[in-house]
Amino acid sequence: MLDVRRQAKGKAASVAAEAGCYVGEVIRRQLGGRWRDTPAAPAKRGFLGLFGSGRPAFAPVLDLGVITVSPVEKVRARLRDPGEDTIEIYYEAVERTIIPRVEDRA
C-alpha cells in the first residue's frame, strides 16, 4: 500500500499519519505499550521558507517499556525512500527487541 501511495502527490502527510498510527496500534495490541505525544517537529517548508504549510509534523511515539518506537516516522521514511526497510521488517525488529528469540541469545 505504501509503495502505491508514494506516487500520490500531496497526500504523503496524511498517509504517513494514518498508516503510522495503524502500524503502531497493531504493535500496541500485540506487544503492549502506550501512545505518547511528542513535541511536533516543524514541517519543512518550500523554497526559502515561502511555500508549504509550515504546520508541525504529527509525531506520536509508542512506549513499549524497554524501547520507544515511532511508527509514524517509520512510515514517513518508507514513503520518502523505497529502499527503507519494509514495515514487516520494522515490526519484526520491534518484536525481537521486546521478546528475544532463543536463537538471538546464542
MMTF fields as JSON, N, C-alpha, C and O atoms, coordinates in Angstrom:
{
  "mmtfVersion": "1.0.0",
  "mmtfProducer": "UNKNOWN",
  "numBonds": 423,
  "numAtoms": 424,
  "numGroups": 106,
  "numChains": 1,
  "numModels": 1,
  "chainsPerModel": [1],
  "groupsPerChain": [106],
  "chainIdList": ["A"],
  "bondAtomList": [4, 2, 8, 6, 12, 10, 16, 14, 20, 18, 24, 22, 28, 26, 32, 30, 36, 34, 40, 38, 44, 42, 48, 46, 52, 50, 56, 54, 60, 58, 64, 62, 68, 66, 72, 70, 76, 74, 80, 78, 84, 82, 88, 86, 92, 90, 96, 94, 100, 98, 104, 102, 108, 106, 112, 110, 116, 114, 120, 118, 124, 122, 128, 126, 132, 130, 136, 134, 140, 138, 144, 142, 148, 146, 152, 150, 156, 154, 160, 158, 164, 162, 168, 166, 172, 170, 176, 174, 180, 178, 184, 182, 188, 186, 192, 190, 196, 194, 200, 198, 204, 202, 208, 206, 212, 210, 216, 214, 220, 218, 224, 222, 228, 226, 232, 230, 236, 234, 240, 238, 244, 242, 248, 246, 252, 250, 256, 254, 260, 258, 264, 262, 268, 266, 272, 270, 276, 274, 280, 278, 284, 282, 288, 286, 292, 290, 296, 294, 300, 298, 304, 302, 308, 306, 312, 310, 316, 314, 320, 318, 324, 322, 328, 326, 332, 330, 336, 334, 340, 338, 344, 342, 348, 346, 352, 350, 356, 354, 360, 358, 364, 362, 368, 366, 372, 370, 376, 374, 380, 378, 384, 382, 388, 386, 392, 390, 396, 394, 400, 398, 404, 402, 408, 406, 412, 410, 416, 414, 420, 418],
  "bondOrderList": [1, 1, 1, 1, 1, 1, 1, 1, 1, 1, 1, 1, 1, 1, 1, 1, 1, 1, 1, 1, 1, 1, 1, 1, 1, 1, 1, 1, 1, 1, 1, 1, 1, 1, 1, 1, 1, 1, 1, 1, 1, 1, 1, 1, 1, 1, 1, 1, 1, 1, 1, 1, 1, 1, 1, 1, 1, 1, 1, 1, 1, 1, 1, 1, 1, 1, 1, 1, 1, 1, 1, 1, 1, 1, 1, 1, 1, 1, 1, 1, 1, 1, 1, 1, 1, 1, 1, 1, 1, 1, 1, 1, 1, 1, 1, 1, 1, 1, 1, 1, 1, 1, 1, 1, 1],
  "groupList": [{"groupName": "MET", "atomNameList": ["N", "CA", "C", "O"], "elementList": ["N", "C", "C", "O"], "formalChargeList": [0, 0, 0, 0], "bondAtomList": [1, 0, 2, 1, 3, 2], "bondOrderList": [1, 1, 2], "singleLetterCode": "M", "chemCompType": "L-PEPTIDE LINKING"}, {"groupName": "LEU", "atomNameList": ["N", "CA", "C", "O"], "elementList": ["N", "C", "C", "O"], "formalChargeList": [0, 0, 0, 0], "bondAtomList": [1, 0, 2, 1, 3, 2], "bondOrderList": [1, 1, 2], "singleLetterCode": "L", "chemCompType": "L-PEPTIDE LINKING"}, {"groupName": "ASP", "atomNameList": ["N", "CA", "C", "O"], "elementList": ["N", "C", "C", "O"], "formalChargeList": [0, 0, 0, 0], "bondAtomList": [1, 0, 2, 1, 3, 2], "bondOrderList": [1, 1, 2], "singleLetterCode": "D", "chemCompType": "L-PEPTIDE LINKING"}, {"groupName": "VAL", "atomNameList": ["N", "CA", "C", "O"], "elementList": ["N", "C", "C", "O"], "formalChargeList": [0, 0, 0, 0], "bondAtomList": [1, 0, 2, 1, 3, 2], "bondOrderList": [1, 1, 2], "singleLetterCode": "V", "chemCompType": "L-PEPTIDE LINKING"}, {"groupName": "ARG", "atomNameList": ["N", "CA", "C", "O"], "elementList": ["N", "C", "C", "O"], "formalChargeList": [0, 0, 0, 0], "bondAtomList": [1, 0, 2, 1, 3, 2], "bondOrderList": [1, 1, 2], "singleLetterCode": "R", "chemCompType": "L-PEPTIDE LINKING"}, {"groupName": "GLN", "atomNameList": ["N", "CA", "C", "O"], "elementList": ["N", "C", "C", "O"], "formalChargeList": [0, 0, 0, 0], "bondAtomList": [1, 0, 2, 1, 3, 2], "bondOrderList": [1, 1, 2], "singleLetterCode": "Q", "chemCompType": "L-PEPTIDE LINKING"}, {"groupName": "ALA", "atomNameList": ["N", "CA", "C", "O"], "elementList": ["N", "C", "C", "O"], "formalChargeList": [0, 0, 0, 0], "bondAtomList": [1, 0, 2, 1, 3, 2], "bondOrderList": [1, 1, 2], "singleLetterCode": "A", "chemCompType": "L-PEPTIDE LINKING"}, {"groupName": "LYS", "atomNameList": ["N", "CA", "C", "O"], "elementList": ["N", "C", "C", "O"], "formalChargeList": [0, 0, 0, 0], "bondAtomList": [1, 0, 2, 1, 3, 2], "bondOrderList": [1, 1, 2], "singleLetterCode": "K", "chemCompType": "L-PEPTIDE LINKING"}, {"groupName": "GLY", "atomNameList": ["N", "CA", "C", "O"], "elementList": ["N", "C", "C", "O"], "formalChargeList": [0, 0, 0, 0], "bondAtomList": [1, 0, 2, 1, 3, 2], "bondOrderList": [1, 1, 2], "singleLetterCode": "G", "chemCompType": "PEPTIDE LINKING"}, {"groupName": "SER", "atomNameList": ["N", "CA", "C", "O"], "elementList": ["N", "C", "C", "O"], "formalChargeList": [0, 0, 0, 0], "bondAtomList": [1, 0, 2, 1, 3, 2], "bondOrderList": [1, 1, 2], "singleLetterCode": "S", "chemCompType": "L-PEPTIDE LINKING"}, {"groupName": "GLU", "atomNameList": ["N", "CA", "C", "O"], "elementList": ["N", "C", "C", "O"], "formalChargeList": [0, 0, 0, 0], "bondAtomList": [1, 0, 2, 1, 3, 2], "bondOrderList": [1, 1, 2], "singleLetterCode": "E", "chemCompType": "L-PEPTIDE LINKING"}, {"groupName": "CYS", "atomNameList": ["N", "CA", "C", "O"], "elementList": ["N", "C", "C", "O"], "formalChargeList": [0, 0, 0, 0], "bondAtomList": [1, 0, 2, 1, 3, 2], "bondOrderList": [1, 1, 2], "singleLetterCode": "C", "chemCompType": "L-PEPTIDE LINKING"}, {"groupName": "TYR", "atomNameList": ["N", "CA", "C", "O"], "elementList": ["N", "C", "C", "O"], "formalChargeList": [0, 0, 0, 0], "bondAtomList": [1, 0, 2, 1, 3, 2], "bondOrderList": [1, 1, 2], "singleLetterCode": "Y", "chemCompType": "L-PEPTIDE LINKING"}, {"groupName": "ILE", "atomNameList": ["N", "CA", "C", "O"], "elementList": ["N", "C", "C", "O"], "formalChargeList": [0, 0, 0, 0], "bondAtomList": [1, 0, 2, 1, 3, 2], "bondOrderList": [1, 1, 2], "singleLetterCode": "I", "chemCompType": "L-PEPTIDE LINKING"}, {"groupName": "TRP", "atomNameList": ["N", "CA", "C", "O"], "elementList": ["N", "C", "C", "O"], "formalChargeList": [0, 0, 0, 0], "bondAtomList": [1, 0, 2, 1, 3, 2], "bondOrderList": [1, 1, 2], "singleLetterCode": "W", "chemCompType": "L-PEPTIDE LINKING"}, {"groupName": "THR", "atomNameList": ["N", "CA", "C", "O"], "elementList": ["N", "C", "C", "O"], "formalChargeList": [0, 0, 0, 0], "bondAtomList": [1, 0, 2, 1, 3, 2], "bondOrderList": [1, 1, 2], "singleLetterCode": "T", "chemCompType": "L-PEPTIDE LINKING"}, {"groupName": "PRO", "atomNameList": ["N", "CA", "C", "O"], "elementList": ["N", "C", "C", "O"], "formalChargeList": [0, 0, 0, 0], "bondAtomList": [1, 0, 2, 1, 3, 2], "bondOrderList": [1, 1, 2], "singleLetterCode": "P", "chemCompType": "L-PEPTIDE LINKING"}, {"groupName": "PHE", "atomNameList": ["N", "CA", "C", "O"], "elementList": ["N", "C", "C", "O"], "formalChargeList": [0, 0, 0, 0], "bondAtomList": [1, 0, 2, 1, 3, 2], "bondOrderList": [1, 1, 2], "singleLetterCode": "F", "chemCompType": "L-PEPTIDE LINKING"}],
  "groupTypeList": [0, 1, 2, 3, 4, 4, 5, 6, 7, 8, 7, 6, 6, 9, 3, 6, 6, 10, 6, 8, 11, 12, 3, 8, 10, 3, 13, 4, 4, 5, 1, 8, 8, 4, 14, 4, 2, 15, 16, 6, 6, 16, 6, 7, 4, 8, 17, 1, 8, 1, 17, 8, 9, 8, 4, 16, 6, 17, 6, 16, 3, 1, 2, 1, 8, 3, 13, 15, 3, 9, 16, 3, 10, 7, 3, 4, 6, 4, 1, 4, 2, 16, 8, 10, 2, 15, 13, 10, 13, 12, 12, 10, 6, 3, 10, 4, 15, 13, 13, 16, 4, 3, 10, 2, 4, 6],
  "groupIdList": [1, 2, 3, 4, 5, 6, 7, 8, 9, 10, 11, 12, 13, 14, 15, 16, 17, 18, 19, 20, 21, 22, 23, 24, 25, 26, 27, 28, 29, 30, 31, 32, 33, 34, 35, 36, 37, 38, 39, 40, 41, 42, 43, 44, 45, 46, 47, 48, 49, 50, 51, 52, 53, 54, 55, 56, 57, 58, 59, 60, 61, 62, 63, 64, 65, 66, 67, 68, 69, 70, 71, 72, 73, 74, 75, 76, 77, 78, 79, 80, 81, 82, 83, 84, 85, 86, 87, 88, 89, 90, 91, 92, 93, 94, 95, 96, 97, 98, 99, 100, 101, 102, 103, 104, 105, 106],
  "secStructList": [7, 2, 2, 2, 2, 6, 6, 1, 6, 6, 7, 2, 2, 2, 2, 2, 2, 2, 2, 2, 2, 2, 2, 2, 2, 2, 2, 2, 2, 2, 2, 7, 7, 3, 3, 3, 7, 7, 7, 7, 7, 7, 7, 7, 7, 1, 4, 4, 4, 7, 1, 1, 7, 7, 7, 7, 7, 7, 7, 7, 3, 3, 3, 7, 1, 1, 7, 3, 3, 7, 2, 2, 2, 2, 2, 2, 2, 2, 2, 2, 7, 6, 6, 1, 7, 7, 2, 2, 2, 2, 2, 2, 2, 2, 2, 2, 2, 2, 1, 7, 7, 2, 2, 2, 2, 7],
  "xCoordList": [0.818, 0.0, 0.868, 0.575, 1.934, 2.776, 3.493, 3.684, 3.891, 4.56, 3.628, 4.067, 2.354, 1.381, 1.121, 1.065, 0.965, 0.639, 1.795, 1.579, 3.016, 4.178, 4.019, 4.471, 3.387, 3.252, 2.109, 2.018, 1.251, 0.145, 0.691, 1.202, 0.587, 1.125, 0.192, -1.032, 0.802, 0.049, -0.633, -1.26, -0.538, -1.225, -0.25, -0.691, 1.046, 2.033, 1.867, 1.992, 1.588, 1.474, 0.306, 0.453, -0.85, -2.0, -1.828, -2.232, -1.23, -0.979, -0.01, -0.224, 1.048, 2.029, 1.375, 1.624, 0.548, -0.112, -1.073, -1.057, -1.905, -2.904, -2.246, -2.55, -1.356, -0.704, 0.213, 0.296, 0.901, 1.777, 1.008, 1.453, -0.146, -0.98, -1.517, -1.614, -1.862, -2.328, -1.213, -1.441, -0.011, 1.129, 1.396, 1.6, 1.392, 1.625, 0.563, 0.866, -0.678, -1.76, -1.664, -1.972, -1.242, -1.011, 0.087, -0.048, 1.168, 2.259, 1.746, 2.02, 0.997, 0.492, -0.411, -0.316, -1.282, -2.206, -1.504, -1.922, -0.443, 0.272, 1.322, 1.518, 1.991, 3.137, 2.948, 3.808, 1.838, 1.61, 2.115, 2.411, 2.208, 2.727, 1.663, 0.478, 2.129, 1.258, 1.659, 2.847, 0.68, 0.944, 1.328, 0.801, 2.24, 2.634, 2.851, 3.495, 2.317, 2.526, 3.907, 4.42, 4.487, 5.787, 5.664, 4.754, 6.574, 6.551, 6.776, 7.758, 5.899, 5.978, 7.154, 7.415, 7.846, 8.94, 8.35, 7.315, 8.988, 8.45, 8.511, 9.479, 7.482, 7.452, 8.439, 8.655, 9.032, 9.939, 9.111, 8.025, 9.644, 8.937, 9.636, 10.78, 8.949, 9.462, 10.543, 11.17, 10.754, 11.79, 11.849, 10.883, 12.992, 13.246, 12.208, 12.025, 11.536, 10.549, 9.277, 8.457, 9.098, 7.933, 6.718, 5.584, 6.958, 5.864, 5.782, 6.737, 4.657, 4.476, 3.569, 3.329, 3.076, 2.086, 2.71, 2.085, 3.943, 4.571, 3.962, 4.334, 3.024, 2.412, 3.372, 4.146, 3.336, 4.198, 3.81, 2.642, 4.801, 4.567, 3.989, 4.456, 2.983, 2.349, 3.327, 3.706, 3.743, 4.791, 4.599, 5.463, 3.491, 3.359, 4.333, 4.762, 4.682, 5.55, 4.83, 3.839, 5.352, 4.776, 5.819, 6.87, 5.521, 6.414, 6.122, 4.998, 7.152, 7.0, 7.783, 8.067, 8.128, 8.89, 10.385, 11.052, 10.92, 12.351, 12.771, 13.924, 11.859, 12.153, 10.959, 9.832, 11.233, 10.194, 10.327, 11.423, 9.209, 9.236, 8.357, 7.442, 8.663, 7.916, 7.408, 8.03, 6.273, 5.753, 5.379, 5.509, 4.922, 4.57, 5.837, 5.823, 6.919, 8.181, 8.712, 9.284, 8.524, 8.956, 8.2, 8.803, 6.897, 6.098, 6.523, 6.627, 6.769, 7.255, 8.543, 8.697, 9.463, 10.744, 10.525, 11.169, 9.633, 9.345, 8.695, 8.973, 7.842, 7.226, 8.261, 8.183, 9.231, 10.275, 11.25, 11.713, 11.562, 12.628, 12.18, 12.049, 11.939, 11.507, 12.577, 12.273, 13.817, 14.884, 14.885, 15.587, 14.107, 13.981, 13.374, 12.557, 13.777, 13.214, 11.692, 11.065, 11.115, 9.66, 9.051, 9.753, 7.762, 7.041, 7.101, 7.159, 7.086, 7.189, 8.52, 8.562, 9.598, 10.921, 10.953, 11.518, 10.351, 10.265, 9.541, 10.022, 8.38, 7.615, 8.436, 8.495, 9.065, 9.864, 11.016, 11.325, 11.646, 12.735, 12.22, 12.855, 11.065, 10.461, 10.107, 10.395, 9.493, 9.096, 10.307, 10.253, 11.399, 12.612, 13.219, 13.824, 13.061, 13.579, 12.753, 13.293, 11.448, 10.558, 10.578, 10.606, 10.563, 10.523, 11.708, 11.566, 12.888, 14.06, 13.843, 13.295, 14.28, 14.188, 15.375, 16.444, 15.186, 16.246, 17.478, 18.592, 17.297, 18.451, 19.175, 20.364, 18.478, 19.118, 20.011, 20.935, 19.756, 20.536, 21.845, 22.795, 21.893, 23.094, 24.232, 25.306],
  "yCoordList": [-1.183, 0.0, 1.255, 2.206, 1.268, 2.456, 2.705, 3.855, 1.639, 1.811, 2.461, 3.276, 2.11, 2.711, 4.162, 5.046, 4.408, 5.757, 6.734, 7.945, 6.223, 7.093, 7.966, 9.111, 7.429, 8.155, 9.176, 10.008, 9.126, 10.09, 11.411, 11.468, 12.438, 13.754, 14.45, 14.384, 15.118, 15.947, 15.221, 15.87, 13.916, 13.159, 12.471, 11.777, 12.639, 11.905, 12.118, 11.167, 13.35, 13.623, 12.875, 12.279, 12.895, 12.199, 10.684, 9.958, 10.207, 8.76, 8.317, 7.281, 9.081, 8.727, 8.683, 7.76, 9.663, 9.702, 8.533, 7.849, 8.303, 7.229, 5.848, 5.031, 5.593, 4.278, 4.073, 2.966, 5.13, 5.022, 4.718, 3.92, 5.35, 5.059, 3.63, 2.958, 3.175, 1.789, 0.814, -0.117, 1.028, 0.159, 0.182, -0.863, 1.373, 1.497, 0.806, 0.196, 0.9, 0.261, -1.262, -1.956, -1.787, -3.23, -3.646, -4.649, -2.878, -3.176, -3.116, -4.012, -2.058, -1.895, -3.049, -3.553, -3.459, -4.544, -5.886, -6.736, -6.082, -7.358, -7.402, -8.445, -6.282, -6.285, -5.425, -5.413, -4.712, -3.827, -2.43, -2.103, -1.625, -0.277, 0.784, 0.5, 2.03, 3.196, 4.272, 4.536, 4.888, 6.015, 7.225, 7.434, 8.01, 9.265, 10.311, 10.042, 11.489, 12.579, 13.172, 13.133, 13.706, 14.355, 15.767, 16.069, 16.626, 17.949, 17.766, 17.147, 18.286, 18.095, 18.861, 20.01, 18.205, 18.861, 19.806, 19.5, 20.941, 21.834, 21.168, 20.481, 21.375, 20.815, 21.57, 22.769, 20.853, 21.515, 22.376, 21.992, 23.533, 24.453, 24.489, 24.053, 25.005, 25.057, 26.107, 26.548, 26.498, 27.426, 28.654, 29.411, 28.842, 29.974, 30.114, 31.2, 29.021, 29.073, 29.803, 30.101, 30.098, 30.873, 30.018, 30.495, 28.762, 27.892, 26.706, 26.403, 26.047, 24.895, 25.264, 26.441, 24.267, 24.519, 25.107, 25.921, 24.705, 25.187, 24.629, 25.037, 23.695, 23.08, 22.072, 21.447, 21.904, 20.896, 19.497, 19.219, 18.628, 17.244, 16.469, 16.612, 15.656, 14.791, 13.661, 12.914, 13.521, 12.555, 11.869, 11.997, 11.143, 10.414, 9.251, 8.767, 8.802, 7.638, 6.6, 6.891, 5.389, 4.287, 3.797, 3.287, 3.958, 3.479, 2.011, 1.634, 1.187, -0.255, -0.758, -1.952, 0.128, -0.277, -0.22, 0.737, -1.241, -1.281, -0.361, 0.065, -0.06, 0.832, 1.737, 1.462, 2.807, 3.693, 3.686, 3.861, 3.485, 3.437, 4.54, 5.043, 4.896, 5.952, 5.434, 5.666, 4.728, 4.154, 5.195, 4.922, 6.367, 7.398, 7.849, 8.017, 8.042, 8.432, 7.313, 7.584, 6.068, 4.945, 4.948, 4.772, 5.146, 5.186, 6.376, 6.253, 7.527, 8.691, 8.351, 8.68, 7.691, 7.318, 6.36, 6.491, 5.411, 4.444, 5.135, 4.774, 6.113, 6.853, 7.672, 7.797, 8.228, 9.027, 8.158, 8.54, 6.978, 6.156, 4.706, 4.022, 4.219, 2.828, 1.819, 0.639, 2.264, 1.384, 1.2, 0.337, 2.006, 1.893, 0.533, 0.008, -0.037, -1.324, -1.296, -0.263, -2.446, -2.556, -2.477, -2.587, -2.287, -2.246, -3.617, -3.696, -4.694, -6.047, -6.226, -6.766, -5.773, -5.87, -5.023, -5.439, -3.839, -2.953, -3.646, -3.65, -4.232, -4.926, -6.067, -6.219, -6.862, -7.997, -7.533, -8.184, -6.427, -5.893, -5.436, -5.679, -4.772, -4.342, -5.571, -5.616, -6.55, -7.763, -8.478, -8.928, -8.59, -9.255, -8.506, -9.114, -7.186, -6.398, -6.643, -6.727, -6.756, -6.961, -8.413, -8.688, -9.344, -10.782, -11.441, -11.967, -11.417, -12.017, -13.494, -14.237, -13.898, -15.307, -16.059, -15.485, -17.342, -18.177, -18.132, -17.985, -18.258, -18.264, -16.913, -16.866, -15.81, -14.497, -14.345, -13.532, -15.109, -15.003, -15.768, -15.465, -16.761, -17.611, -16.919, -17.5],
  "zCoordList": [0.0, 0.0, 0.0, -0.724, 0.805, 0.861, -0.449, -0.845, -1.125, -2.416, -3.432, -4.243, -3.394, -4.299, -3.889, -4.744, -2.599, -2.105, -2.278, -2.333, -2.363, -2.531, -3.771, -3.794, -4.783, -6.031, -6.012, -6.914, -5.013, -4.912, -4.381, -3.263, -5.153, -4.765, -3.777, -3.897, -2.798, -1.878, -0.734, 0.104, -0.666, 0.383, 1.337, 2.253, 1.153, 1.943, 3.449, 4.22, 3.879, 5.313, 5.934, 7.001, 5.285, 5.86, 5.772, 6.681, 4.682, 4.56, 5.649, 6.278, 5.881, 6.913, 8.288, 9.064, 8.594, 9.904, 10.062, 11.086, 9.061, 9.162, 9.191, 10.061, 8.251, 8.2, 9.401, 9.934, 9.832, 11.001, 12.268, 13.093, 12.429, 13.605, 13.547, 14.574, 12.362, 12.205, 12.591, 13.362, 12.055, 12.374, 13.88, 14.497, 14.459, 15.899, 16.728, 17.753, 16.29, 17.041, 16.952, 17.921, 15.806, 15.692, 16.668, 17.369, 16.711, 17.647, 19.079, 19.877, 19.407, 20.782, 21.197, 22.316, 20.293, 20.632, 20.758, 21.545, 19.99, 20.034, 21.151, 21.776, 21.402, 22.31, 23.554, 24.434, 23.634, 24.774, 24.466, 23.316, 25.482, 25.3, 25.429, 25.601, 25.338, 25.491, 24.5, 24.31, 23.871, 22.985, 23.818, 24.911, 23.3, 23.949, 22.865, 21.851, 23.082, 22.135, 22.379, 23.497, 21.355, 21.481, 20.945, 20.173, 21.35, 20.726, 19.225, 18.815, 18.433, 16.988, 16.404, 16.763, 15.506, 14.797, 13.755, 13.164, 13.523, 12.498, 11.129, 10.803, 10.343, 8.993, 8.12, 8.295, 7.181, 6.243, 5.309, 4.875, 5.015, 4.13, 2.791, 2.656, 1.825, 0.459, 0.266, 1.229, -0.96, -1.383, -0.482, -0.381, 0.168, 1.063, 2.173, 2.725, 2.497, 3.561, 3.19, 4.058, 1.896, 1.479, 1.157, 1.2, 0.836, 0.436, 1.379, 2.094, 1.377, 2.253, 3.399, 3.668, 4.058, 5.103, 6.351, 7.031, 6.666, 7.88, 9.147, 10.248, 9.006, 10.194, 10.796, 10.071, 12.105, 12.716, 12.255, 11.982, 12.173, 11.772, 12.949, 14.079, 12.693, 13.684, 14.0, 13.098, 15.252, 15.568, 16.923, 17.791, 17.13, 18.4, 18.43, 17.383, 19.628, 19.781, 20.624, 21.293, 20.574, 21.327, 22.323, 21.933, 23.621, 24.679, 24.932, 25.263, 24.77, 24.956, 26.161, 26.262, 27.062, 28.243, 27.964, 28.356, 27.287, 27.017, 25.875, 25.814, 24.984, 23.867, 23.584, 23.997, 22.879, 22.366, 20.855, 20.322, 20.165, 18.704, 18.131, 18.784, 16.896, 16.221, 14.88, 13.843, 14.902, 13.672, 12.608, 11.415, 13.017, 12.037, 11.305, 10.086, 12.039, 11.406, 10.508, 9.452, 10.922, 10.09, 8.768, 7.709, 8.818, 7.587, 6.73, 5.509, 7.359, 6.596, 5.852, 4.676, 6.548, 5.933, 4.767, 3.726, 4.934, 3.868, 2.669, 1.526, 2.915, 1.814, 1.046, -0.176, 1.772, 1.113, 0.335, -0.739, 0.886, 0.318, 0.203, 1.219, -1.026, -1.193, -0.767, -0.592, -0.601, -0.134, 1.376, 1.903, 2.062, 3.524, 3.863, 3.106, 5.005, 5.417, 5.367, 5.603, 5.056, 4.994, 6.392, 7.397, 6.435, 7.707, 8.385, 9.612, 7.599, 8.173, 8.902, 10.008, 8.279, 8.915, 10.182, 11.194, 10.13, 11.289, 12.443, 13.576, 12.143, 13.182, 13.785, 15.005, 12.929, 13.417, 14.307, 15.304, 13.96, 14.785, 16.148, 17.174, 16.149, 17.418, 18.251, 19.447, 17.63, 18.34, 18.935, 20.08, 18.174, 18.681, 19.853, 20.736, 19.866, 20.984, 22.242, 23.345, 22.064, 23.206, 23.664, 24.864, 22.711, 23.008, 22.316, 21.212, 22.958, 22.308, 22.007, 22.82, 20.838, 20.453, 21.016, 21.222, 21.264, 21.823, 20.932, 21.433, 19.609, 18.696, 18.663, 18.347, 18.985, 19.019, 20.244, 20.23, 21.3, 22.533, 22.452, 23.174, 21.571, 21.477, 20.763, 20.605]
}
